[in-house]
XYZ file of C-alpha atoms in Angstrom:
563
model
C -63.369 4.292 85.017
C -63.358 2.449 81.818
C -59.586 2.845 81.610
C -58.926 2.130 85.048
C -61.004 -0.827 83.696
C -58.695 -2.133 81.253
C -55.758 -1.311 83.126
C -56.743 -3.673 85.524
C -57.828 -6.164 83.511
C -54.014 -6.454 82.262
C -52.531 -6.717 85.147
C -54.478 -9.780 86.426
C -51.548 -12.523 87.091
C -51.677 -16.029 86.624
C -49.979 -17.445 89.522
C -47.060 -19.642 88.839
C -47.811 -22.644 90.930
C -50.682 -23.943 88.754
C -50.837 -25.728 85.538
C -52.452 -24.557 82.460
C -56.153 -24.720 82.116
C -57.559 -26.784 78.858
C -59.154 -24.775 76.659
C -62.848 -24.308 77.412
C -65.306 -26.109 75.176
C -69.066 -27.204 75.332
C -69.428 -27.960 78.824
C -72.613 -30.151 80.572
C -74.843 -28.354 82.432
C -74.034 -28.252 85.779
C -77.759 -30.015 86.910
C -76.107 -32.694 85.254
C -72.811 -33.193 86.417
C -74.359 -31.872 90.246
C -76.847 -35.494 89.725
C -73.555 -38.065 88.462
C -71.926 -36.903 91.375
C -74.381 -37.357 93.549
C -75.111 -40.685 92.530
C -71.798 -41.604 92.696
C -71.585 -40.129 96.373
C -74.740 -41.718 97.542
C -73.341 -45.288 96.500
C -70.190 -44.436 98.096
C -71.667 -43.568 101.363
C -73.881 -46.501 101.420
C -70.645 -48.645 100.674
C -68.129 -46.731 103.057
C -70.580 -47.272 105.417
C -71.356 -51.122 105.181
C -67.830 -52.265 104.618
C -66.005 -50.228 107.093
C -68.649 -52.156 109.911
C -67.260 -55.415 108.353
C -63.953 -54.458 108.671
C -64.094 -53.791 111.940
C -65.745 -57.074 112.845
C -62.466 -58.528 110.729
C -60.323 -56.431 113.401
C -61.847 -58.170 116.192
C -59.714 -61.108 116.980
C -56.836 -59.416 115.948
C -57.877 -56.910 119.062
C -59.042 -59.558 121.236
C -55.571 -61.122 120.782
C -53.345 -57.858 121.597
C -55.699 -57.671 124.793
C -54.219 -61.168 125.697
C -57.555 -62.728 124.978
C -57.775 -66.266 123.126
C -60.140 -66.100 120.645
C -61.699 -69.859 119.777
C -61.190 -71.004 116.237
C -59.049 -68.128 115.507
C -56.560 -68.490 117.620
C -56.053 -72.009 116.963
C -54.033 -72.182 114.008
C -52.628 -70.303 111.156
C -54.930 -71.763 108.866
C -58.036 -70.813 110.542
C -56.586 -67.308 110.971
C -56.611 -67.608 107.390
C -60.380 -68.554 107.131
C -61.514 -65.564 109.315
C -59.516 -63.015 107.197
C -60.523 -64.483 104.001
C -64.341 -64.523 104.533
C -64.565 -61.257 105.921
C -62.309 -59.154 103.681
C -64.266 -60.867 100.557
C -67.575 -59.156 101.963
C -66.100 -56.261 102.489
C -64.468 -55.874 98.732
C -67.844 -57.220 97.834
C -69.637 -54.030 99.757
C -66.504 -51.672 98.537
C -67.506 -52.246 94.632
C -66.435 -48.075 93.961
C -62.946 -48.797 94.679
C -62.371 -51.333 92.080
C -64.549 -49.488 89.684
C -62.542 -46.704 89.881
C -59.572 -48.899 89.410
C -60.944 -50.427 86.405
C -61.902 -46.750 85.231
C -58.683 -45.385 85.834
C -57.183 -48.291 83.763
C -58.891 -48.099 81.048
C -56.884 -44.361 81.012
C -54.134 -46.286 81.039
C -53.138 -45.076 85.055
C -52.989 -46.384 88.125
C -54.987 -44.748 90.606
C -55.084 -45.240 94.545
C -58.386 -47.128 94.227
C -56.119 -49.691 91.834
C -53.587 -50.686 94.109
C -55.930 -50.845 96.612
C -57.998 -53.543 94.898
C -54.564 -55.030 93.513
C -53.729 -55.012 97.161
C -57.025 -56.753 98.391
C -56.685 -59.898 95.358
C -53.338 -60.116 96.256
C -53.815 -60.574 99.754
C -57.149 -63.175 99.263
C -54.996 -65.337 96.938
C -51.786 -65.446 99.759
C -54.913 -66.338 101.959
C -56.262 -69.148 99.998
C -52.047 -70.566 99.198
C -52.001 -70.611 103.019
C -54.515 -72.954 103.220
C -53.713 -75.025 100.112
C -49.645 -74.800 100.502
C -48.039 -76.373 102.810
C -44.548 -75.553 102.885
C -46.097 -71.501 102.690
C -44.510 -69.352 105.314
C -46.122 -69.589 108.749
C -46.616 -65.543 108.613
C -49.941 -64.408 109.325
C -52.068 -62.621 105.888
C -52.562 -59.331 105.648
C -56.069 -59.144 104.398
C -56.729 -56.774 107.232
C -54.465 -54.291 106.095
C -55.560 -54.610 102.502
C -59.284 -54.004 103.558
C -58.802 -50.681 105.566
C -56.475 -49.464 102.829
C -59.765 -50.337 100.227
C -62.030 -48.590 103.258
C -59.557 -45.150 103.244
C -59.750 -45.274 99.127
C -63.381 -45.338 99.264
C -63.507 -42.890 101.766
C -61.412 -40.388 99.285
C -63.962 -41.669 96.883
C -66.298 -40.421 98.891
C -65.143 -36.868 99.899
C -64.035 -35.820 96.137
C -67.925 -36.973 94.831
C -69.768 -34.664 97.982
C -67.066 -32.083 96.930
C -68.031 -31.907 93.273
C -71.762 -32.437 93.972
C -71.395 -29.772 96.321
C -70.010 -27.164 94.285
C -72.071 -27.928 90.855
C -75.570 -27.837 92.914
C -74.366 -24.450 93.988
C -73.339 -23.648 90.806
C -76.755 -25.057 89.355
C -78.322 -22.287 91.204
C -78.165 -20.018 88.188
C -76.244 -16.972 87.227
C -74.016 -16.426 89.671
C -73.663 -12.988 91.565
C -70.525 -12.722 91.368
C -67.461 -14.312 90.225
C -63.622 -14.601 92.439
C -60.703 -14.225 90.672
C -57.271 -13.007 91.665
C -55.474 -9.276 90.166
C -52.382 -7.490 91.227
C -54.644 -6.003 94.570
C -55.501 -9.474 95.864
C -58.885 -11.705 95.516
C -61.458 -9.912 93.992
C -65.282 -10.300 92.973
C -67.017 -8.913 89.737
C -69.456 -9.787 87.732
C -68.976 -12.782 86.119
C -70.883 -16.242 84.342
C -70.103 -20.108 84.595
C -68.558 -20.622 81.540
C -65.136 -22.208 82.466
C -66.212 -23.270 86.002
C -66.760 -26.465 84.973
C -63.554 -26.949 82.745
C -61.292 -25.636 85.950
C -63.633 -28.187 88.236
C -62.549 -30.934 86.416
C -58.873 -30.218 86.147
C -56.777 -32.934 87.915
C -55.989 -31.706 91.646
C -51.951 -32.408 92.631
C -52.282 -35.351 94.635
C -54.030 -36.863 91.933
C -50.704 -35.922 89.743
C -48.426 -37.396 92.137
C -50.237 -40.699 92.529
C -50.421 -41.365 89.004
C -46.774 -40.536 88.846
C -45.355 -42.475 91.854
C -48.477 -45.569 92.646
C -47.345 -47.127 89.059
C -43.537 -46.913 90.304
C -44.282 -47.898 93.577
C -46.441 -51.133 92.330
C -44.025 -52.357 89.621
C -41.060 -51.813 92.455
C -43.244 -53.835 94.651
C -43.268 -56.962 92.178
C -39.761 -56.965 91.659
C -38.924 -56.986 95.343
C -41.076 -59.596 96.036
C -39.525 -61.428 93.303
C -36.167 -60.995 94.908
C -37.787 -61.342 98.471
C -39.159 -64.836 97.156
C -37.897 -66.673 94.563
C -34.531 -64.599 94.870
C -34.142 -66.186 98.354
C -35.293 -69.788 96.876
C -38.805 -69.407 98.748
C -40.905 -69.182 95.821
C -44.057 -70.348 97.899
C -43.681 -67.086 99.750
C -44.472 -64.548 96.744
C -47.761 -63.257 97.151
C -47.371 -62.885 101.245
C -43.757 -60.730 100.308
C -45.672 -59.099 97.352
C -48.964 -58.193 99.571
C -46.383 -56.584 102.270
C -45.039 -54.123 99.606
C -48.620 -53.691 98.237
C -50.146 -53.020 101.462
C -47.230 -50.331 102.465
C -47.692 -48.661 98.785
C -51.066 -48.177 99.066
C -50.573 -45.442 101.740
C -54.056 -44.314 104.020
C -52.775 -40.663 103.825
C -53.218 -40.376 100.144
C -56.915 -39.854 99.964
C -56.404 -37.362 102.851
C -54.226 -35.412 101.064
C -57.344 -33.414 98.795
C -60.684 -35.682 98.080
C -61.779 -36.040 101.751
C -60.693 -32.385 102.645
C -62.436 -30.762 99.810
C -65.604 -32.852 100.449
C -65.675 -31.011 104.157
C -64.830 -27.648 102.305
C -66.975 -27.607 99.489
C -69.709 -28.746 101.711
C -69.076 -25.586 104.081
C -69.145 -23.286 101.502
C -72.052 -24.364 99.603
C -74.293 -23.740 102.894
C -72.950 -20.270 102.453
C -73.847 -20.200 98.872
C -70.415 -20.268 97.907
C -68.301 -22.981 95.964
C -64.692 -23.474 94.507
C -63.707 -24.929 91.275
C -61.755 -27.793 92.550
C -58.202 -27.112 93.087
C -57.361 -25.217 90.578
C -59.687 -22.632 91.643
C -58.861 -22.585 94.835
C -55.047 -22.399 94.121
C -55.738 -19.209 92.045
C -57.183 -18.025 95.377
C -54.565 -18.991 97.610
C -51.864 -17.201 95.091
C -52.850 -14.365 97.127
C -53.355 -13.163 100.717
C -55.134 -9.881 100.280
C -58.630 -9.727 99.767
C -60.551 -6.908 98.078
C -63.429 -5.891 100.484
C -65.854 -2.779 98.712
C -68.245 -0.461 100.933
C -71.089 -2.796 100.995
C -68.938 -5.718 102.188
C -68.776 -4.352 105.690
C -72.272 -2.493 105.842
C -74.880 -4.202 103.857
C -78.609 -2.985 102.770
C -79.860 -0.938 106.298
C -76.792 -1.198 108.193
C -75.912 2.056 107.617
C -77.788 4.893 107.034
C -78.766 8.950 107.607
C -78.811 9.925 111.552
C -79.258 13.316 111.433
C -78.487 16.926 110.070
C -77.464 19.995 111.467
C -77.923 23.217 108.892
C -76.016 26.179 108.883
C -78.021 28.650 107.159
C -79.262 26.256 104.683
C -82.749 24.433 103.654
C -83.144 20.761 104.746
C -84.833 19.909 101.343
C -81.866 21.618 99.051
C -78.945 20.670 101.343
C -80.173 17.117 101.004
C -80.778 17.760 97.382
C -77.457 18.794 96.480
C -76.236 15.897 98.462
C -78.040 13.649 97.246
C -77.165 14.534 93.457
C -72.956 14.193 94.269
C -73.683 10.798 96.682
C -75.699 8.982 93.609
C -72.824 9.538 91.172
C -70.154 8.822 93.511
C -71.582 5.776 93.989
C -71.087 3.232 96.591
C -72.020 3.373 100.546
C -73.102 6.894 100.697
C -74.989 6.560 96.875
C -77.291 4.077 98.519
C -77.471 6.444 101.558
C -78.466 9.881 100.372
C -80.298 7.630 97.770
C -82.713 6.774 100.102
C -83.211 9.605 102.450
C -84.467 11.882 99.435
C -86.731 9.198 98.366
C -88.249 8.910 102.047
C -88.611 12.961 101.674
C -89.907 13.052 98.389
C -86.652 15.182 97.294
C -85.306 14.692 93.800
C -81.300 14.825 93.690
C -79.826 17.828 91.764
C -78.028 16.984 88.012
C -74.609 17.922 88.556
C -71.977 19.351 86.051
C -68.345 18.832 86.167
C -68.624 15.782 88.378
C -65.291 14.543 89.621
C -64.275 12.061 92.722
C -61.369 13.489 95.130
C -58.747 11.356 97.034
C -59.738 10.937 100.261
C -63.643 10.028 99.784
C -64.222 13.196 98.772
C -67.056 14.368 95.865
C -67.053 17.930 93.854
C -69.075 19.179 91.160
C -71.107 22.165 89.768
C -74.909 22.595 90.732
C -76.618 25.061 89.179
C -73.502 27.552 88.834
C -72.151 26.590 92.304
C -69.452 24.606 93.669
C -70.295 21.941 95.761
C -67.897 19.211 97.724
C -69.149 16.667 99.809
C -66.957 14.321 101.823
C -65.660 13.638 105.686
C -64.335 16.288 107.705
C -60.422 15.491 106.770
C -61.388 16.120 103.069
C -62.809 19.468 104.140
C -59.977 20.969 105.817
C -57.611 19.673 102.793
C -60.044 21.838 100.653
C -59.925 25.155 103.164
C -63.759 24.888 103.961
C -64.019 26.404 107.734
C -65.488 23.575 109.935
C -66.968 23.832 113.294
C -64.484 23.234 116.594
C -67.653 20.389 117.324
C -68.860 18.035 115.208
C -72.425 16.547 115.521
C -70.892 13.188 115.573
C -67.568 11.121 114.954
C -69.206 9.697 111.724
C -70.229 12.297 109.637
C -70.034 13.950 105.708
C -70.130 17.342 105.231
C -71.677 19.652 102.465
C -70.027 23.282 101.440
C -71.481 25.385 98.344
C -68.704 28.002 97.161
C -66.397 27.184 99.656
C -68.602 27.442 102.906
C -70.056 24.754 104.794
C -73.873 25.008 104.579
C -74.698 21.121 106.084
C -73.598 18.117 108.173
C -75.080 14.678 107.902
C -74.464 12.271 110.799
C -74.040 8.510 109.446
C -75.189 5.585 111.411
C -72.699 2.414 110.751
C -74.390 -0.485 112.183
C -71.648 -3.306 113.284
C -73.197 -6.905 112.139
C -72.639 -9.837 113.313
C -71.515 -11.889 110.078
C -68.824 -8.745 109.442
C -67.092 -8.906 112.949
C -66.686 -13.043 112.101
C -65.062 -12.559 108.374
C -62.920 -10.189 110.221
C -61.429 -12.306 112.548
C -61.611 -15.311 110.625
C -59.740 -13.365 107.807
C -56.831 -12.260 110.333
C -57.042 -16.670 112.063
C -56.435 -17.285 107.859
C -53.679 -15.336 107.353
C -55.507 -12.994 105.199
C -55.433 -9.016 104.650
C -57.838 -7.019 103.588
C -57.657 -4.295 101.111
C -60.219 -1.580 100.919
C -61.368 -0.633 97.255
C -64.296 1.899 99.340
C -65.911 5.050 98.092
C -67.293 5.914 101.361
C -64.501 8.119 102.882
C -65.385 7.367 106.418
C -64.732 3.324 106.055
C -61.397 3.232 107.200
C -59.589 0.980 109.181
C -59.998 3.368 112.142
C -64.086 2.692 112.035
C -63.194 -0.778 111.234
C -61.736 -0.936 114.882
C -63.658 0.741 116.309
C -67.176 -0.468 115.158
C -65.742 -4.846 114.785
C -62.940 -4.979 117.256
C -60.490 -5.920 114.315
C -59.783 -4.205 110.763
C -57.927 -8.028 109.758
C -54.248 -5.741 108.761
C -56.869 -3.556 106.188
C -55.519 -0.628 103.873
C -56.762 1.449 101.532
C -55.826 1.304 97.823
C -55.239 4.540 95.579
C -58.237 6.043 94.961
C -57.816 5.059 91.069
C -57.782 1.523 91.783
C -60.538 1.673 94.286
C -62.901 3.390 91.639
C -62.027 0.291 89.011
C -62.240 -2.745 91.453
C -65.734 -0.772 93.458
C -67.612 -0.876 90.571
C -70.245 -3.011 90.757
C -70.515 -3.432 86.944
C -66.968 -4.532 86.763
C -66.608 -7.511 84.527
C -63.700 -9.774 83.279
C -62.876 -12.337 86.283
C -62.723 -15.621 85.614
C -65.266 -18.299 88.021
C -62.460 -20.135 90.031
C -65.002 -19.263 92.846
C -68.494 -18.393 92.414
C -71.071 -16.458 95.061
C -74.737 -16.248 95.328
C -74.579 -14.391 98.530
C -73.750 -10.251 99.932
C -71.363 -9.865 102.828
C -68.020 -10.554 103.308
C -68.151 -13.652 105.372
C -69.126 -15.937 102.203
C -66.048 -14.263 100.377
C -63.780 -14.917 103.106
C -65.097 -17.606 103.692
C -63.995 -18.696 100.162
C -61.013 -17.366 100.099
C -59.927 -18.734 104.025
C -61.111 -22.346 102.495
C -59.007 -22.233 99.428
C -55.906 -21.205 101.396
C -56.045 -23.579 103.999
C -57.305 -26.866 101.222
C -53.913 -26.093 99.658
C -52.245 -25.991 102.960
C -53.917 -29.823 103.487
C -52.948 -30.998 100.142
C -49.376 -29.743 100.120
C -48.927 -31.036 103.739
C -50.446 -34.189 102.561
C -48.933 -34.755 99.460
C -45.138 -35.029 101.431
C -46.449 -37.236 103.887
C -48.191 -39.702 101.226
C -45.255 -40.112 99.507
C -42.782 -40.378 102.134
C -44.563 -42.781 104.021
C -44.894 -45.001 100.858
C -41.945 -44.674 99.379
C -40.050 -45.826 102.828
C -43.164 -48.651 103.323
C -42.045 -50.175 100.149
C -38.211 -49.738 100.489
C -38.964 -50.880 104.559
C -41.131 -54.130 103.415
C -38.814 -55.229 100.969
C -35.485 -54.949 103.447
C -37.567 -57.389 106.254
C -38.592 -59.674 103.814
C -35.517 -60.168 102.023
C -33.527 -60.484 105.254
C -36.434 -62.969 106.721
C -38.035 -60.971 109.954
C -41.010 -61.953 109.042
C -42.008 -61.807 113.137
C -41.990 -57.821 112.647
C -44.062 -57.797 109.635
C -47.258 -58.645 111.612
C -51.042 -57.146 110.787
C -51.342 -54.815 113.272
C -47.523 -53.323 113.011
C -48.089 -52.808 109.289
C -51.023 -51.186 110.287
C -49.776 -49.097 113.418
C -46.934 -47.879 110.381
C -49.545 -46.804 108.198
C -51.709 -45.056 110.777
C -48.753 -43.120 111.942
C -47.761 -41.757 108.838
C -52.082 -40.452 108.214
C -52.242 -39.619 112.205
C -51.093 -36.397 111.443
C -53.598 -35.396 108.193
C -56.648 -35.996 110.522
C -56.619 -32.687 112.455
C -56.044 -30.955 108.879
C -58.791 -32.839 107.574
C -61.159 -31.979 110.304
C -60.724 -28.580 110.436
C -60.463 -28.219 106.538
C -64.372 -26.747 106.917
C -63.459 -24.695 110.235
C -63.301 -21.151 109.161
């Protein structure tokens, strides 16, 4: 076992796609990172909240107006078009304070974030707002203040989601030791024992979309100046800057970027932590999604009392010794049929035998010498490879049997109790794309009973019996936390595993669609205000153009937690 152990332990693969993890130092605590996030969340929420009910109110006349409706004031002139904009979208930036402290944060790292040109977006916007009113020769174009402010509400709702995603997962993780920690080997996904140490660090790393916004926002912003430059002043309309800067600002600042991870990991990280389950961010849960087989052990599929001793049918033996002898091979094999035997001689007050010789056969079989004899104990198949005689009738479909010196002297009948929670990780293993692999010592757990007892076995096979012994033991240590459980049964794993496969899914989806749809907003905004249609580059069409390119994150988004 121990060199199955270390073989093991070699092969585990880093997968390609990710970057390299920063070495792991003194990391906070995670009570304390769990209560900054939260904090930050809370005031988030509060704000998301608040200014997304002014916005709307902003949005109203615009509405009104595409209804055919006049609205008074409003609709009177530019200028007081202006007015109702202005006031509005200053409360809401006001109420949306996160979004330009995360753009002051992320400058003083010397990056512009989504949160920046948001707020860029939003001062540019209330200063081509205030020109309107002051300039007079300033283009007759309507502000886009409305734009600006839903692009500030989507930032703060990314905000949002990556602060209930972190809180999430480090008030799981502030739990304690963890049961068990998911990393990723040659087999698939697999749990073993395991600490926090490096959760944290891999938490913290900086997700992809983040990447590509820091590499393309400070592109698309300084590309957004000079075209309004040449939009502008270039076409001897100098007075018109800020309105052809804010349309290139406004098209940058793209509402599917903060769909692309924060808001989907929120949703996931939430899901899993009511499971007692979390991720570390997305670099743990692209280690998980490097795979698609999952490593499932006997008590994944039939947890304490769902399985257990039905009956036994002698043949010329003693109840006490046959259970004895049984009992002695099952507690060393470990596994299913340990815990089994295990506790039928404790309910009869029947110690298990010391065996000599002890050695675990392909095919869930168990041998070893009892007091000078040979004894095997295993399923029927293993039998007959062995040349023990077995009835034409066996008590039951489930069932291990016992042979001293080559002649059966017992059969146990095994009750496998089908749960609930199993028969759902099944099928929402196979919905994820996921197979599982079976690293059991029970040699009845096959995919067969699988079938027959869930409805499903999710694509399962069985590894070699050497690599079942190393990943089965429950003392097995070495994997690294890029996803921690406090929970038995394989829904929570699957669970965490499904999740991490499908947030990658979202962000890679996401991340194309973000950057398409700014890249051709800018390129767009600058080509109709250069060649003057300004009546196309009204509020609600810039808006329609930005909705259309996040219209189709929303249904990833929303079922980012649906497992």
């Amino acid at each position: 076992l121990e060199k199955a152990r270390r073989k093991q332990a070699a092969r585990r693969r880093e997968p390609s796609a990710r970057q390299g993890l920063p070495p792991i130092q003194d990391e906070p605590s995670a009570q304390d990172t769990a209560a900054w996030h939260r904090r930050r969340y809370f005031a988030c929420r509060r704000s998301l909240l608040l200014s997304a009910a002014v916005v709307l109110a902003l949005w109203a006349p615009w509405a009104l107006e595409r209804l055919g409706r006049a609205v008074p004031f409003f609709s009177a002139s530019a200028d007081n078009a202006a007015l109702c904009v202005l006031l509005p979208q200053a409360l809401a930036c006001a109420l949306a304070w996160p979004v330009f402290r995360a753009a002051l944060e992320g400058l003083r790292e010397r990056s512009v974030t989504l949160p920046g040109v948001a707020a860029l977006a939003n001062l540019v916007t209330m200063l081509d707002e205030i020109t309107l009113l002051l300039l007079p020769n300033r283009l007759e174009a309507p502000p886009l203040g409305g734009v600006a402010a839903v692009s500030a509400v989507f930032a703060l709702w990314g905000l949002k989601g990556y602060h209930r995603g972190m809180w999430e997962s480090f008030r799981t993780a502030a739990l304690g030791q963890p049961g068990w920690a998911v990393d990723v080997c040659e087999q698939g996904a697999v749990k073993g024992r395991g600490s926090l140490a490096g959760f944290y660090t891999r938490a913290a790393v900086e997700d992809t979309a983040s990447q590509w916004q820091r590499l393309l926002l400070p592109v698309l912003t300084a590309a957004s100046l000079v075209f309004a430059l040449l939009s502008s002043a270039g076409q001897e309309r100098g007075q018109d800057f800020l309105w052809c800067w804010s349309v290139t600002l406004c098209a940058a600042a793209g509402l599917a970027f903060p769909l692309a991870f924060s808001v989907p990991f929120g949703r996931l990280a939430a899901r899993l932590a009511r499971g007692g389950a979390a991720v570390a961010g997305h670099y743990g849960a692209a280690v998980l999604a490097s795979t698609r087989q999952v490593v499932a052990v006997d008590g994944d599929f039939f947890p304490q009392s769902s399985a257990g001793l039905a009956g036994i049918k002698l043949f010329g033996e003693e109840r006490g010794r046959a259970l004895s002898y049984a009992a002695g091979l099952a507690t060393l094999g470990g596994g299913l049929m340990g815990r089994v035997f295990g506790d039928a001689a404790a309910r009869e007050h029947i110690s298990p035998q010391g065996v000599d010789s002890f050695h675990i056969h392909d095919g869930g079989g168990l041998g070893g010498i009892i007091h000078g004899e040979t004894v095997l104990l295993g399923p029927p198949v293993f039998m007959r490879r062995q040349a023990v005689k077995l009835p034409a009738n066996m008590p039951a479909k489930t069932c291990v049997c016992l042979s001293v010196d080559g002649e059966l002297t017992a059969v146990f009948s095994i009750r496998y109790a089908a749960a609930e929670p199993v028969e759902a990780a099944l099928r929402s293993a196979a919905r994820g794309g996921l197979r599982l692999r079976l690293a059991t010592r029970d040699g009845n757990i096959t995919p067969k009973l699988l079938r027959a007892r869930f409805g499903t076995d999710a694509g399962a096979e069985v590894l070699e019996l050497e690599e079942r012994l190393a990943l089965s033991d429950p003392n097995r240590e070495g994997c690294e936390p890029n996803g921690i459980l406090y929970r038995e049964g394989i829904i929570h794993f699957v669970e965490l595993a499904a999740g991490s496969r499908r947030l990658c899914q979202t962000v890679r989806t996401g991340n194309l669609l973000s950057i398409l749809g700014s890249v051709c907003g800018v390129l767009l905004g600058f080509y109709l205000t250069f060649v003057g249609s300004f009546a196309v580059l009204t509020p609600v069409n810039l808006l329609t153009y930005l909705f259309l390119w996040a219209a189709p994150m929303l249904p990833l988004v929303w079922s980012a937690d649906k497992l």
